[in-house]
PDB file of C-alpha atoms in Angstrom:
ATOM      1  CA  MET A   1     -57.173 -96.994 -59.287  1.00  0.00           C
ATOM      2  CA  GLN A   2     -59.778 -95.656 -56.844  1.00  0.00           C
ATOM      3  CA  ASN A   3     -57.720 -92.541 -56.214  1.00  0.00           C
ATOM      4  CA  ARG A   4     -57.450 -91.721 -59.911  1.00  0.00           C
ATOM      5  CA  SER A   5     -61.220 -91.887 -60.220  1.00  0.00           C
ATOM      6  CA  LEU A   6     -61.561 -89.534 -57.251  1.00  0.00           C
ATOM      7  CA  ALA A   7     -59.304 -86.990 -58.908  1.00  0.00           C
ATOM      8  CA  SER A   8     -61.129 -87.273 -62.210  1.00  0.00           C
ATOM      9  CA  ALA A   9     -64.530 -86.981 -60.591  1.00  0.00           C
ATOM     10  CA  SER A  10     -63.463 -83.959 -58.601  1.00  0.00           C
ATOM     11  CA  ARG A  11     -62.628 -82.000 -61.732  1.00  0.00           C
ATOM     12  CA  SER A  12     -66.095 -82.471 -63.187  1.00  0.00           C
ATOM     13  CA  GLY A  13     -68.287 -82.059 -60.121  1.00  0.00           C
ATOM     14  CA  ASN A  14     -67.521 -79.315 -57.646  1.00  0.00           C
ATOM     15  CA  PRO A  15     -70.448 -78.349 -55.400  1.00  0.00           C
ATOM     16  CA  GLY A  16     -72.389 -75.223 -56.176  1.00  0.00           C
ATOM     17  CA  GLY A  17     -75.341 -76.399 -58.241  1.00  0.00           C
ATOM     18  CA  ALA A  18     -76.858 -74.972 -61.346  1.00  0.00           C
ATOM     19  CA  SER A  19     -76.253 -71.363 -60.331  1.00  0.00           C
ATOM     20  CA  ARG A  20     -72.477 -71.910 -60.237  1.00  0.00           C
ATOM     21  CA  VAL A  21     -72.596 -73.588 -63.642  1.00  0.00           C
ATOM     22  CA  ARG A  22     -74.553 -70.672 -65.091  1.00  0.00           C
ATOM     23  CA  HIS A  23     -72.161 -68.180 -63.461  1.00  0.00           C
ATOM     24  CA  ARG A  24     -69.131 -69.896 -64.943  1.00  0.00           C
ATOM     25  CA  ALA A  25     -70.803 -70.103 -68.345  1.00  0.00           C
ATOM     26  CA  LEU A  26     -71.449 -66.354 -68.318  1.00  0.00           C
ATOM     27  CA  LEU A  27     -67.894 -65.569 -67.267  1.00  0.00           C
ATOM     28  CA  GLY A  28     -66.513 -67.952 -69.858  1.00  0.00           C
ATOM     29  CA  THR A  29     -68.619 -66.282 -72.522  1.00  0.00           C
ATOM     30  CA  ALA A  30     -67.267 -62.885 -71.483  1.00  0.00           C
ATOM     31  CA  VAL A  31     -63.673 -64.098 -71.732  1.00  0.00           C
ATOM     32  CA  LEU A  32     -64.352 -65.602 -75.146  1.00  0.00           C
ATOM     33  CA  ALA A  33     -65.835 -62.332 -76.301  1.00  0.00           C
ATOM     34  CA  ILE A  34     -62.721 -60.467 -75.166  1.00  0.00           C
ATOM     35  CA  LEU A  35     -60.408 -62.940 -76.862  1.00  0.00           C
ATOM     36  CA  LEU A  36     -62.060 -63.705 -80.144  1.00  0.00           C
ATOM     37  CA  ALA A  37     -64.590 -60.947 -80.839  1.00  0.00           C
ATOM     38  CA  VAL A  38     -67.623 -61.763 -82.956  1.00  0.00           C
ATOM     39  CA  ALA A  39     -65.842 -63.130 -86.011  1.00  0.00           C
ATOM     40  CA  GLY A  40     -63.269 -65.059 -84.007  1.00  0.00           C
ATOM     41  CA  LEU A  41     -65.898 -66.679 -81.806  1.00  0.00           C
ATOM     42  CA  ALA A  42     -67.831 -67.869 -84.835  1.00  0.00           C
ATOM     43  CA  ALA A  43     -64.660 -69.430 -86.214  1.00  0.00           C
ATOM     44  CA  TYR A  44     -63.940 -71.107 -82.879  1.00  0.00           C
ATOM     45  CA  LEU A  45     -67.401 -72.668 -82.688  1.00  0.00           C
ATOM     46  CA  THR A  46     -67.477 -73.966 -86.252  1.00  0.00           C
ATOM     47  CA  ARG A  47     -63.910 -74.772 -87.210  1.00  0.00           C
ATOM     48  CA  ALA A  48     -62.313 -78.183 -86.775  1.00  0.00           C
ATOM     49  CA  PRO A  49     -58.991 -78.224 -84.881  1.00  0.00           C
ATOM     50  CA  HIS A  50     -55.973 -77.110 -86.886  1.00  0.00           C
ATOM     51  CA  ALA A  51     -52.273 -76.888 -86.274  1.00  0.00           C
ATOM     52  CA  ALA A  52     -51.015 -73.752 -84.585  1.00  0.00           C
ATOM     53  CA  VAL A  53     -50.019 -70.775 -86.696  1.00  0.00           C
ATOM     54  CA  LYS A  54     -47.737 -67.897 -85.854  1.00  0.00           C
ATOM     55  CA  ALA A  55     -49.565 -65.028 -84.186  1.00  0.00           C
ATOM     56  CA  PRO A  56     -49.140 -61.495 -85.486  1.00  0.00           C
ATOM     57  CA  SER A  57     -46.977 -59.153 -83.470  1.00  0.00           C
ATOM     58  CA  PRO A  58     -48.842 -56.709 -81.206  1.00  0.00           C
ATOM     59  CA  GLN A  59     -48.867 -53.029 -82.032  1.00  0.00           C
ATOM     60  CA  SER A  60     -45.694 -51.096 -81.399  1.00  0.00           C
ATOM     61  CA  SER A  61     -47.317 -49.379 -78.408  1.00  0.00           C
ATOM     62  CA  SER A  62     -46.868 -52.560 -76.392  1.00  0.00           C
ATOM     63  CA  PRO A  63     -43.359 -53.218 -75.036  1.00  0.00           C
ATOM     64  CA  ALA A  64     -44.255 -56.792 -74.119  1.00  0.00           C
ATOM     65  CA  PRO A  65     -42.362 -59.598 -75.917  1.00  0.00           C
ATOM     66  CA  SER A  66     -43.776 -60.382 -79.332  1.00  0.00           C
ATOM     67  CA  PRO A  67     -46.377 -63.176 -79.062  1.00  0.00           C
ATOM     68  CA  SER A  68     -45.443 -64.293 -82.575  1.00  0.00           C
ATOM     69  CA  ALA A  69     -41.887 -64.975 -81.448  1.00  0.00           C
ATOM     70  CA  ALA A  70     -43.082 -66.892 -78.423  1.00  0.00           C
ATOM     71  CA  ALA A  71     -45.575 -68.937 -80.417  1.00  0.00           C
ATOM     72  CA  SER A  72     -43.044 -69.848 -83.078  1.00  0.00           C
ATOM     73  CA  SER A  73     -40.484 -71.154 -80.600  1.00  0.00           C
ATOM     74  CA  PRO A  74     -40.276 -74.963 -80.674  1.00  0.00           C
ATOM     75  CA  PRO A  75     -42.237 -76.659 -77.874  1.00  0.00           C
ATOM     76  CA  SER A  76     -39.993 -78.307 -75.315  1.00  0.00           C
ATOM     77  CA  ALA A  77     -40.667 -80.358 -72.238  1.00  0.00           C
ATOM     78  CA  SER A  78     -41.206 -78.153 -69.232  1.00  0.00           C
ATOM     79  CA  PRO A  79     -41.433 -79.292 -65.606  1.00  0.00           C
ATOM     80  CA  SER A  80     -44.135 -78.292 -63.184  1.00  0.00           C
ATOM     81  CA  SER A  81     -44.020 -74.677 -62.015  1.00  0.00           C
ATOM     82  CA  ARG A  82     -43.244 -75.825 -58.474  1.00  0.00           C
ATOM     83  CA  GLY A  83     -41.721 -78.691 -56.567  1.00  0.00           C
ATOM     84  CA  GLU A  84     -43.692 -81.312 -54.692  1.00  0.00           C
ATOM     85  CA  GLY A  85     -45.348 -79.987 -51.569  1.00  0.00           C
ATOM     86  CA  SER A  86     -45.144 -76.281 -52.422  1.00  0.00           C
ATOM     87  CA  LEU A  87     -47.992 -74.008 -53.443  1.00  0.00           C
ATOM     88  CA  PRO A  88     -47.914 -72.529 -56.972  1.00  0.00           C
ATOM     89  CA  VAL A  89     -46.333 -69.100 -57.318  1.00  0.00           C
ATOM     90  CA  PRO A  90     -46.962 -67.076 -60.495  1.00  0.00           C
ATOM     91  CA  PRO A  91     -43.865 -66.207 -62.536  1.00  0.00           C
ATOM     92  CA  SER A  92     -42.853 -62.642 -63.311  1.00  0.00           C
ATOM     93  CA  THR A  93     -42.882 -62.464 -67.106  1.00  0.00           C
ATOM     94  CA  GLY A  94     -44.347 -60.405 -69.923  1.00  0.00           C
ATOM     95  CA  ASP A  95     -44.519 -63.431 -72.246  1.00  0.00           C
ATOM     96  CA  PRO A  96     -48.114 -64.785 -72.472  1.00  0.00           C
ATOM     97  CA  VAL A  97     -46.963 -68.198 -73.715  1.00  0.00           C
ATOM     98  CA  ALA A  98     -44.463 -68.660 -70.870  1.00  0.00           C
ATOM     99  CA  TYR A  99     -47.064 -67.554 -68.340  1.00  0.00           C
ATOM    100  CA  ALA A 100     -49.714 -69.885 -69.775  1.00  0.00           C
ATOM    101  CA  LYS A 101     -47.338 -72.853 -69.576  1.00  0.00           C
ATOM    102  CA  ALA A 102     -46.612 -72.138 -65.908  1.00  0.00           C
ATOM    103  CA  ALA A 103     -50.313 -71.651 -65.150  1.00  0.00           C
ATOM    104  CA  ALA A 104     -51.300 -74.914 -66.833  1.00  0.00           C
ATOM    105  CA  ALA A 105     -48.651 -76.804 -64.861  1.00  0.00           C
ATOM    106  CA  ALA A 106     -49.992 -75.239 -61.663  1.00  0.00           C
ATOM    107  CA  LEU A 107     -53.581 -76.178 -62.499  1.00  0.00           C
ATOM    108  CA  TRP A 108     -52.652 -79.767 -63.351  1.00  0.00           C
ATOM    109  CA  SER A 109     -50.660 -80.217 -60.123  1.00  0.00           C
ATOM    110  CA  TYR A 110     -51.647 -80.613 -56.471  1.00  0.00           C
ATOM    111  CA  ASP A 111     -50.395 -82.224 -53.250  1.00  0.00           C
ATOM    112  CA  THR A 112     -52.963 -83.213 -50.629  1.00  0.00           C
ATOM    113  CA  ARG A 113     -50.141 -84.168 -48.237  1.00  0.00           C
ATOM    114  CA  ALA A 114     -48.740 -80.642 -47.979  1.00  0.00           C
ATOM    115  CA  TYR A 115     -51.632 -78.157 -47.938  1.00  0.00           C
ATOM    116  CA  THR A 116     -55.402 -77.900 -47.784  1.00  0.00           C
ATOM    117  CA  GLN A 117     -57.885 -77.313 -50.585  1.00  0.00           C
ATOM    118  CA  PRO A 118     -58.628 -73.729 -49.416  1.00  0.00           C
ATOM    119  CA  GLN A 119     -54.900 -72.985 -49.328  1.00  0.00           C
ATOM    120  CA  LEU A 120     -54.548 -74.120 -52.935  1.00  0.00           C
ATOM    121  CA  LEU A 121     -57.539 -72.021 -54.011  1.00  0.00           C
ATOM    122  CA  THR A 122     -56.013 -68.974 -52.319  1.00  0.00           C
ATOM    123  CA  ALA A 123     -52.670 -69.566 -54.030  1.00  0.00           C
ATOM    124  CA  LEU A 124     -54.271 -69.941 -57.454  1.00  0.00           C
ATOM    125  CA  GLY A 125     -56.259 -66.763 -56.831  1.00  0.00           C
ATOM    126  CA  ARG A 126     -52.963 -64.855 -56.776  1.00  0.00           C
ATOM    127  CA  TRP A 127     -52.436 -65.825 -60.423  1.00  0.00           C
ATOM    128  CA  LEU A 128     -55.573 -63.943 -61.501  1.00  0.00           C
ATOM    129  CA  THR A 129     -55.537 -60.440 -62.895  1.00  0.00           C
ATOM    130  CA  PRO A 130     -56.586 -57.795 -60.349  1.00  0.00           C
ATOM    131  CA  GLN A 131     -58.905 -56.325 -62.981  1.00  0.00           C
ATOM    132  CA  SER A 132     -62.139 -57.986 -61.906  1.00  0.00           C
ATOM    133  CA  GLN A 133     -63.871 -57.340 -65.227  1.00  0.00           C
ATOM    134  CA  TYR A 134     -61.404 -59.716 -66.900  1.00  0.00           C
ATOM    135  CA  ALA A 135     -60.891 -62.265 -64.084  1.00  0.00           C
ATOM    136  CA  ASP A 136     -62.866 -65.521 -64.386  1.00  0.00           C
ATOM    137  CA  ALA A 137     -62.104 -67.016 -60.958  1.00  0.00           C
ATOM    138  CA  ALA A 138     -64.869 -69.612 -61.299  1.00  0.00           C
ATOM    139  CA  SER A 139     -63.161 -71.219 -64.301  1.00  0.00           C
ATOM    140  CA  VAL A 140     -60.047 -71.768 -62.160  1.00  0.00           C
ATOM    141  CA  ASP A 141     -61.822 -72.892 -58.982  1.00  0.00           C
ATOM    142  CA  THR A 142     -63.761 -75.554 -60.885  1.00  0.00           C
ATOM    143  CA  LEU A 143     -60.508 -77.345 -61.731  1.00  0.00           C
ATOM    144  CA  VAL A 144     -59.666 -77.866 -58.048  1.00  0.00           C
ATOM    145  CA  PRO A 145     -61.152 -80.912 -56.261  1.00  0.00           C
ATOM    146  CA  SER A 146     -63.973 -80.120 -53.838  1.00  0.00           C
ATOM    147  CA  VAL A 147     -63.276 -80.063 -50.089  1.00  0.00           C
ATOM    148  CA  GLN A 148     -64.900 -83.452 -49.598  1.00  0.00           C
ATOM    149  CA  VAL A 149     -63.035 -85.125 -52.448  1.00  0.00           C
ATOM    150  CA  TRP A 150     -59.790 -83.448 -51.344  1.00  0.00           C
ATOM    151  CA  ARG A 151     -60.247 -84.934 -47.876  1.00  0.00           C
ATOM    152  CA  GLU A 152     -60.683 -88.424 -49.317  1.00  0.00           C
ATOM    153  CA  MET A 153     -57.635 -87.977 -51.538  1.00  0.00           C
ATOM    154  CA  ALA A 154     -55.591 -86.716 -48.570  1.00  0.00           C
ATOM    155  CA  GLN A 155     -56.336 -89.910 -46.671  1.00  0.00           C
ATOM    156  CA  GLN A 156     -54.400 -91.737 -49.374  1.00  0.00           C
ATOM    157  CA  GLY A 157     -51.661 -89.115 -49.648  1.00  0.00           C
ATOM    158  CA  GLN A 158     -52.548 -88.379 -53.270  1.00  0.00           C
ATOM    159  CA  PHE A 159     -50.579 -85.845 -55.284  1.00  0.00           C
ATOM    160  CA  ALA A 160     -50.100 -84.957 -58.928  1.00  0.00           C
ATOM    161  CA  THR A 161     -47.306 -83.399 -60.955  1.00  0.00           C
ATOM    162  CA  ALA A 162     -47.426 -82.062 -64.491  1.00  0.00           C
ATOM    163  CA  THR A 163     -45.128 -81.713 -67.468  1.00  0.00           C
ATOM    164  CA  VAL A 164     -45.881 -79.174 -70.184  1.00  0.00           C
ATOM    165  CA  SER A 165     -44.971 -80.327 -73.684  1.00  0.00           C
ATOM    166  CA  GLY A 166     -46.040 -77.346 -75.777  1.00  0.00           C
ATOM    167  CA  ALA A 167     -48.012 -74.107 -76.025  1.00  0.00           C
ATOM    168  CA  TYR A 168     -49.299 -72.034 -78.926  1.00  0.00           C
ATOM    169  CA  PHE A 169     -51.753 -69.328 -79.925  1.00  0.00           C
ATOM    170  CA  PRO A 170     -54.948 -70.960 -81.270  1.00  0.00           C
ATOM    171  CA  GLN A 171     -55.667 -70.322 -84.924  1.00  0.00           C
ATOM    172  CA  SER A 172     -59.048 -68.813 -84.047  1.00  0.00           C
ATOM    173  CA  PHE A 173     -57.269 -66.230 -81.885  1.00  0.00           C
ATOM    174  CA  THR A 174     -54.688 -65.328 -84.512  1.00  0.00           C
ATOM    175  CA  GLN A 175     -57.424 -64.957 -87.113  1.00  0.00           C
ATOM    176  CA  ALA A 176     -59.304 -62.552 -84.823  1.00  0.00           C
ATOM    177  CA  LEU A 177     -56.131 -60.489 -84.367  1.00  0.00           C
ATOM    178  CA  GLN A 178     -55.477 -60.436 -88.089  1.00  0.00           C
ATOM    179  CA  ALA A 179     -59.022 -59.184 -88.667  1.00  0.00           C
ATOM    180  CA  ASP A 180     -58.690 -56.443 -86.015  1.00  0.00           C
ATOM    181  CA  PRO A 181     -55.067 -55.976 -84.834  1.00  0.00           C
ATOM    182  CA  GLY A 182     -56.002 -53.099 -82.540  1.00  0.00           C
ATOM    183  CA  ALA A 183     -58.523 -55.141 -80.555  1.00  0.00           C
ATOM    184  CA  ILE A 184     -55.805 -56.596 -78.326  1.00  0.00           C
ATOM    185  CA  THR A 185     -55.082 -53.160 -76.876  1.00  0.00           C
ATOM    186  CA  ASN A 186     -58.480 -53.018 -75.148  1.00  0.00           C
ATOM    187  CA  ALA A 187     -57.680 -55.669 -72.554  1.00  0.00           C
ATOM    188  CA  TYR A 188     -54.334 -57.155 -73.671  1.00  0.00           C
ATOM    189  CA  VAL A 189     -55.785 -60.636 -73.156  1.00  0.00           C
ATOM    190  CA  TYR A 190     -54.210 -63.465 -75.165  1.00  0.00           C
ATOM    191  CA  ALA A 191     -55.535 -66.973 -75.747  1.00  0.00           C
ATOM    192  CA  VAL A 192     -52.910 -69.710 -75.345  1.00  0.00           C
ATOM    193  CA  THR A 193     -53.512 -73.451 -75.731  1.00  0.00           C
ATOM    194  CA  VAL A 194     -51.184 -75.596 -73.604  1.00  0.00           C
ATOM    195  CA  THR A 195     -50.555 -79.340 -73.904  1.00  0.00           C
ATOM    196  CA  GLY A 196     -48.900 -81.704 -71.450  1.00  0.00           C
ATOM    197  CA  ASN A 197     -49.114 -84.745 -69.212  1.00  0.00           C
ATOM    198  CA  GLN A 198     -50.161 -85.330 -65.608  1.00  0.00           C
ATOM    199  CA  THR A 199     -48.773 -87.965 -63.250  1.00  0.00           C
ATOM    200  CA  ILE A 200     -50.787 -89.017 -60.169  1.00  0.00           C
ATOM    201  CA  ALA A 201     -49.396 -90.976 -57.228  1.00  0.00           C
ATOM    202  CA  TRP A 202     -50.541 -92.010 -53.772  1.00  0.00           C
ATOM    203  CA  ASN A 203     -49.275 -93.946 -50.790  1.00  0.00           C
ATOM    204  CA  GLY A 204     -48.916 -97.674 -51.388  1.00  0.00           C
ATOM    205  CA  ALA A 205     -50.189 -97.596 -54.966  1.00  0.00           C
ATOM    206  CA  PRO A 206     -48.611 -97.378 -58.419  1.00  0.00           C
ATOM    207  CA  LYS A 207     -48.525 -94.135 -60.327  1.00  0.00           C
ATOM    208  CA  GLY A 208     -51.184 -93.236 -62.848  1.00  0.00           C
ATOM    209  CA  GLY A 209     -52.151 -90.102 -64.687  1.00  0.00           C
ATOM    210  CA  GLU A 210     -53.437 -88.490 -67.829  1.00  0.00           C
ATOM    211  CA  GLN A 211     -51.596 -88.258 -71.126  1.00  0.00           C
ATOM    212  CA  GLY A 212     -52.253 -85.743 -73.854  1.00  0.00           C
ATOM    213  CA  MET A 213     -53.920 -83.138 -71.652  1.00  0.00           C
ATOM    214  CA  SER A 214     -54.736 -79.720 -73.086  1.00  0.00           C
ATOM    215  CA  MET A 215     -56.448 -76.483 -72.094  1.00  0.00           C
ATOM    216  CA  THR A 216     -56.809 -72.971 -73.453  1.00  0.00           C
ATOM    217  CA  LEU A 217     -56.046 -70.171 -71.026  1.00  0.00           C
ATOM    218  CA  ALA A 218     -56.791 -66.463 -71.194  1.00  0.00           C
ATOM    219  CA  VAL A 219     -53.661 -64.539 -70.174  1.00  0.00           C
ATOM    220  CA  GLN A 220     -53.527 -60.779 -69.684  1.00  0.00           C
ATOM    221  CA  CYS A 221     -50.175 -59.160 -70.466  1.00  0.00           C
ATOM    222  CA  ARG A 222     -50.396 -55.385 -70.239  1.00  0.00           C
ATOM    223  CA  PRO A 223     -47.438 -53.226 -71.305  1.00  0.00           C
ATOM    224  CA  SER A 224     -44.872 -52.730 -68.524  1.00  0.00           C
ATOM    225  CA  HIS A 225     -46.695 -55.249 -66.293  1.00  0.00           C
ATOM    226  CA  SER A 226     -46.184 -58.908 -65.538  1.00  0.00           C
ATOM    227  CA  CYS A 227     -48.724 -61.241 -67.068  1.00  0.00           C
ATOM    228  CA  ALA A 228     -51.701 -62.498 -65.068  1.00  0.00           C
ATOM    229  CA  LEU A 229     -54.308 -65.195 -65.593  1.00  0.00           C
ATOM    230  CA  ALA A 230     -57.746 -64.091 -66.784  1.00  0.00           C
ATOM    231  CA  GLY A 231     -59.278 -67.551 -66.769  1.00  0.00           C
ATOM    232  CA  VAL A 232     -59.581 -70.950 -68.420  1.00  0.00           C
ATOM    233  CA  LEU A 233     -61.796 -71.267 -71.481  1.00  0.00           C
ATOM    234  CA  PRO A 234     -64.612 -73.863 -71.200  1.00  0.00           C
ATOM    235  CA  ALA A 235     -63.271 -75.713 -74.265  1.00  0.00           C
ATOM    236  CA  VAL A 236     -59.905 -76.093 -75.970  1.00  0.00           C
ATOM    237  CA  ALA A 237     -59.615 -73.561 -78.777  1.00  0.00           C
ATOM    238  CA  PRO A 238     -58.185 -74.843 -82.075  1.00  0.00           C
TER     239      PRO A 238
END
């Protein structure tokens, strides 16, 4: 069980000190502001978790697939976005829910036997939107084990795979869109909450993992462009 504790510790304590924490908090706040606006953010901070509701369709000016259709589709088990030993490659899709599911699987998966920690960070960086004003790279980097912890995990051949069980637009996000449907056209950033499971294994030891995992991602899907990751919200949005 030592290896599981290493993986868990790594996701809550990357080096960088207080300045990195403050930087990530500021970026996370900016993403939340883009996603929820003032009224939506207030609802997110005060509302207890609720079941997902169908998101309103975007304005007709956007040719991207309707988020409401994607959100209303029944959640089904989805494998990791890559096979064991390969680095994560972003999918080419205009569907924010499909992209969020692939991104969550990539963030919950790793293989210390096949590549280094910097190589994984570089690969995940390719998922981010090229628009720097909307890209929260720190929120993604924090989810990757530090170099030191990665080295210790690699000594045991530790790797993790993920299965996505569902994805939906948070109610706080849909409420913000209902209050101001045109707001989405400023950045085309969607909030998507993804749920799933993680399985961890290592050489000479039984498998472990985390059940009932969840995260809310900010996904940018501009018209006539493939989606890209804007960041990971600091808390799961209801």
